[in-house]
Coordinates of C-alpha atoms and ligand atoms in Angstrom, one line a residue:
R161 CA 0.0 0.0 0.0
Y162 CA 2.8 2.4 1.0
M163 CA 4.7 1.5 -2.1
S164 CA 1.8 2.2 -4.4
V165 CA 1.1 5.6 -2.8
Y166 CA 4.7 6.4 -3.0
N167 CA 4.9 5.4 -6.7
D168 CA 1.9 7.6 -7.5
L169 CA 3.3 10.6 -5.8
S170 CA 6.7 10.2 -7.5
A171 CA 5.0 9.9 -10.9
L172 CA 3.0 13.0 -10.0
G173 CA 6.2 14.8 -9.2
S174 CA 7.9 13.8 -12.4
E175 CA 4.9 14.8 -14.5
L176 CA 4.8 18.2 -12.8
S177 CA 8.5 18.8 -13.2
K178 CA 8.2 18.0 -16.9
L179 CA 5.3 20.4 -17.3
T180 CA 6.9 23.2 -15.4
G181 CA 10.5 22.7 -16.6
I182 CA 12.0 22.8 -13.2
R183 CA 14.7 20.3 -12.1
K184 CA 12.7 18.1 -9.8
I185 CA 9.5 18.0 -7.8
I186 CA 9.2 15.8 -4.7
V187 CA 5.7 15.2 -3.5
V188 CA 4.9 14.0 0.1
K189 CA 1.6 12.6 1.3
G190 CA -1.2 14.7 2.6
D191 CA -2.1 18.4 3.0
A192 CA 0.1 20.7 5.1
D193 CA -2.9 22.9 5.8
E194 CA -4.7 20.0 7.4
N195 CA -2.1 18.1 9.4
T196 CA 1.3 18.8 10.9
E197 CA 2.5 15.3 9.9
T198 CA 2.7 16.6 6.3
V199 CA 4.7 19.6 7.4
T200 CA 7.1 17.1 9.1
L201 CA 7.3 15.0 5.9
L202 CA 8.1 18.2 3.9
G203 CA 10.9 18.8 6.3
I204 CA 12.2 15.2 6.1
E205 CA 12.3 15.1 2.3
A206 CA 13.8 18.6 2.0
S207 CA 16.5 17.7 4.6
R208 CA 17.3 14.5 2.7
Y209 CA 17.6 16.3 -0.6
L210 CA 19.7 19.1 0.9
Q211 CA 22.0 16.5 2.5
S212 CA 22.5 14.8 -0.8
L213 CA 23.9 18.0 -2.2
L214 CA 26.2 19.0 0.6
C215 CA 30.0 18.9 0.2
P216 CA 32.8 20.1 2.5
D217 CA 32.9 23.9 3.0
M218 CA 29.7 24.7 1.2
T219 CA 27.5 27.6 2.1
V220 CA 23.8 27.3 2.3
T221 CA 21.6 30.4 2.5
V222 CA 18.1 30.0 4.0
T223 CA 15.0 32.1 4.2
G224 CA 12.6 32.1 7.2
G225 CA 9.2 30.5 7.5
S226 CA 7.6 27.4 9.0
S227 CA 8.4 25.2 6.0
T228 CA 12.2 25.9 6.1
A229 CA 12.1 25.6 9.9
S230 CA 10.7 22.1 9.5
I231 CA 14.0 21.0 7.8
A232 CA 16.5 21.7 10.6
S233 CA 15.7 19.0 13.1
H234 CA 15.9 16.3 10.4
L235 CA 19.5 17.1 9.4
A236 CA 22.1 14.7 10.6
E237 CA 25.6 15.4 11.9
L238 CA 28.0 15.9 9.0
P239 CA 31.6 14.7 8.8
F240 CA 32.6 18.0 7.3
D241 CA 32.0 21.7 7.8
V242 CA 29.1 23.6 6.2
T243 CA 28.1 27.2 6.8
F244 CA 24.4 28.3 7.0
T245 CA 23.5 32.0 6.5
P246 CA 20.2 33.7 6.6
A247 CA 19.1 34.8 3.1
R248 CA 17.7 38.2 3.9
G249 CA 17.7 40.5 6.9
G250 CA 14.8 41.8 8.9
L251 CA 11.6 40.6 7.2
G252 CA 9.5 41.3 10.2
E253 CA 8.8 37.7 11.2
D254 CA 8.2 36.2 14.6
M255 CA 11.4 34.7 16.1
I256 CA 10.7 31.0 15.3
H257 CA 10.1 31.9 11.7
Q258 CA 13.2 34.0 11.3
A259 CA 16.0 32.8 9.1
N260 CA 18.5 33.8 11.9
F261 CA 16.9 31.3 14.2
I262 CA 16.6 28.5 11.5
V263 CA 20.2 28.7 10.4
A264 CA 21.4 28.4 14.0
K265 CA 19.3 25.2 14.4
M266 CA 20.7 23.8 11.1
A267 CA 24.2 24.4 12.2
E268 CA 23.4 22.8 15.6
F269 CA 22.1 19.6 14.0
T270 CA 24.8 19.3 11.4
G271 CA 27.7 20.4 13.6
G272 CA 28.4 23.2 11.1
H273 CA 28.6 27.0 11.4
Y274 CA 26.1 29.8 11.0
E275 CA 26.1 33.5 10.5
T276 CA 23.4 36.0 11.6
L277 CA 22.1 39.0 9.8
Y278 CA 20.2 41.5 11.9
V279 CA 18.9 44.4 9.8
P280 CA 15.7 46.1 10.8
D281 CA 13.2 46.9 8.0
Q282 CA 12.3 50.4 9.0
V283 CA 15.6 52.4 9.0
S284 CA 16.5 55.6 7.3
E285 CA 18.3 55.5 4.0
K286 CA 21.4 56.8 5.8
T287 CA 21.4 54.3 8.6
Y288 CA 20.8 51.6 6.0
K289 CA 23.7 52.6 3.9
N290 CA 26.0 52.8 7.0
L291 CA 24.8 49.4 8.2
I292 CA 25.6 47.6 5.0
E293 CA 29.1 49.0 5.1
E294 CA 29.7 47.5 8.5
P295 CA 32.4 44.8 8.0
S296 CA 30.4 42.1 9.8
V297 CA 27.3 42.7 7.7
R298 CA 29.4 42.9 4.6
S299 CA 31.0 39.6 5.1
V300 CA 27.6 37.9 5.6
L301 CA 26.3 39.6 2.4
D302 CA 29.3 38.3 0.5
Q303 CA 28.6 34.8 1.8
I304 CA 25.0 35.0 0.7
K305 CA 26.0 36.1 -2.7
S306 CA 28.5 33.3 -3.1
A307 CA 26.4 30.6 -1.4
D308 CA 26.2 27.3 -3.2
I309 CA 22.6 26.4 -2.2
V310 CA 19.5 28.5 -1.6
V311 CA 16.7 27.0 0.5
H312 CA 13.5 29.1 0.6
G313 CA 9.8 28.9 1.3
I314 CA 6.9 30.2 -0.8
G315 CA 4.0 32.0 0.9
D316 CA 0.5 33.2 0.1
A317 CA 0.8 37.0 -0.5
S318 CA -1.8 38.3 1.9
K319 CA -0.9 35.9 4.6
M320 CA 2.7 36.9 4.4
A321 CA 1.9 40.6 4.5
A322 CA -0.3 40.1 7.6
R323 CA 2.4 37.9 9.3
R324 CA 5.0 40.6 8.7
R325 CA 2.6 43.3 10.0
T326 CA 3.1 45.1 6.7
D327 CA 1.8 48.7 6.4
P328 CA -1.8 49.2 5.3
E329 CA -0.5 51.2 2.2
V330 CA 1.7 48.4 1.1
R331 CA -1.1 45.8 1.7
A332 CA -3.4 48.0 -0.5
L333 CA -0.8 48.1 -3.2
L334 CA -0.4 44.3 -3.1
K335 CA -4.2 43.9 -3.4
Q336 CA -4.4 46.5 -6.2
N337 CA -1.6 44.6 -8.1
H338 CA -3.2 41.2 -7.5
A339 CA -0.3 39.8 -5.6
V340 CA -0.9 36.1 -5.0
G341 CA 2.5 34.8 -3.8
E342 CA 5.7 35.7 -2.1
A343 CA 9.2 34.3 -2.0
F344 CA 12.4 35.7 -0.4
G345 CA 10.7 39.1 0.0
Y346 CA 9.4 39.4 -3.6
Y347 CA 5.6 39.5 -4.1
Y348 CA 4.3 38.5 -7.5
D349 CA 1.0 38.2 -9.3
K350 CA -0.4 35.0 -10.9
K351 CA 1.6 35.4 -14.0
G352 CA 4.8 35.7 -12.0
N353 CA 5.2 39.5 -12.5
I354 CA 7.0 41.0 -9.5
V355 CA 4.7 43.6 -8.0
Y356 CA 6.5 44.6 -4.8
K357 CA 9.8 43.9 -3.1
V358 CA 10.5 44.2 0.7
R359 CA 13.3 46.6 1.2
T360 CA 16.0 44.7 3.0
I361 CA 19.5 43.5 2.2
G362 CA 20.6 40.0 1.4
L363 CA 19.7 37.6 -1.3
Q364 CA 18.3 39.3 -4.5
R365 CA 16.5 37.6 -7.3
E366 CA 19.5 38.1 -9.6
D367 CA 21.6 36.1 -7.1
V368 CA 19.1 33.3 -7.0
L369 CA 19.2 33.0 -10.8
T370 CA 22.9 32.1 -10.8
K371 CA 22.8 29.5 -8.0
E372 CA 23.6 25.9 -8.8
H373 CA 21.0 24.5 -6.5
I374 CA 17.7 26.0 -5.3
I375 CA 15.4 24.1 -2.9
A376 CA 11.9 25.5 -2.5
V377 CA 9.7 24.0 0.2
A378 CA 6.0 24.8 0.2
G379 CA 2.8 22.7 0.6
G380 CA -0.9 23.0 1.4
T381 CA -4.0 23.6 -0.7
S382 CA -4.0 27.3 0.3
K383 CA -0.6 27.8 -1.3
T384 CA -1.5 26.4 -4.7
E385 CA -1.9 29.7 -6.4
A386 CA 1.3 31.1 -4.9
I387 CA 3.3 28.0 -5.9
S388 CA 1.8 27.8 -9.4
A389 CA 2.7 31.5 -10.0
Y390 CA 6.2 31.1 -8.6
L391 CA 6.8 28.1 -10.8
R392 CA 6.4 30.4 -13.8
I393 CA 9.5 32.4 -12.7
A394 CA 11.4 29.7 -10.8
P395 CA 14.9 29.2 -12.2
P396 CA 15.2 25.7 -13.9
Q397 CA 17.7 24.6 -11.3
T398 CA 15.0 24.6 -8.7
T399 CA 13.8 21.5 -6.8
L400 CA 10.4 21.9 -5.2
I401 CA 9.4 19.8 -2.2
T402 CA 5.6 20.0 -1.9
D403 CA 2.6 17.9 -0.8
E404 CA 0.0 15.8 -2.5
A405 CA -2.8 18.4 -2.0
A406 CA -0.9 21.3 -3.6
A407 CA 0.6 19.0 -6.4
K408 CA -2.9 17.7 -7.4
Q409 CA -4.2 21.3 -7.7
L410 CA -1.1 22.4 -9.6
L411 CA -1.6 19.6 -12.1
K412 CA -5.2 20.8 -12.7
A413 CA -4.0 24.4 -13.0
L414 CA -1.3 23.7 -15.6
Ligands
LIG188 C1 9.2 33.7 5.1 C2 10.1 33.9 3.9 O1 9.9 33.8 6.2 O2 8.5 32.5 4.9 C3 9.2 34.0 2.7 O3 10.8 35.1 4.0 C4 8.4 32.7 2.5 O4 10.0 34.2 1.5 C5 7.6 32.4 3.8 O5 7.4 32.9 1.5 C6 6.9 31.1 3.8 O6 6.5 30.8 5.1 P1 5.8 29.4 5.5 O7 5.6 29.5 7.0 O8 4.5 29.4 4.8 O9 6.7 28.4 5.1

């Protein structure tokens, strides 16, 4: 029984990756909106995939969110060193959803290193410019730019704006521009046009485009529209770890 379910899900993943043109789509059982077990499965599969890519002295840059957070505790101790860096500074998230917290956990489980990036969202242009010239901030930014692997979540646009306590004016703008999804601070509409970008330092879309490996982790029926829109602009070297519920809806939408 388990084998046949697994085979169906892996066939579904292959079909979707063929249709979307991205490297690989791994589908886990269930619906992340409905049960936490599915969130755990997303974390297990993403950690397994990430571990298969890791080599000595690699740098992995990671965004915040509950999906990327689910990866950390499934990572096993590594016989070599890897550095984990937060992808973007100060996206206004709660502590447990922050990339700074997640990379610290990833380093703890693998026995690797981590860096932190604390940059508040609401600073004056002058403070902002001074801040990014700080040597400690600079060095993390350089590591993000040269990272070998990006791990990121994909969120529903309005949920992300609410979670980040985004200004009402920005929320109105997102609505007006029909934003459906969000990934690493970029909000986009259903065709994948970027309609708004959170002003913070760190990983930019142009950096993502040149990475050799990109792992996107997102599941749940409620994220179908966000995932489907993001897949229109996802670099081909992306591997998506998603769940059955989202994958089935994606197949219908394509
Ligand atoms: C945020 C990331 O922390 O998490 C976003 O900055 C991402 O880019 C979001 O879209 C996803 O969160 P979750 O909890 O739905 O995995």
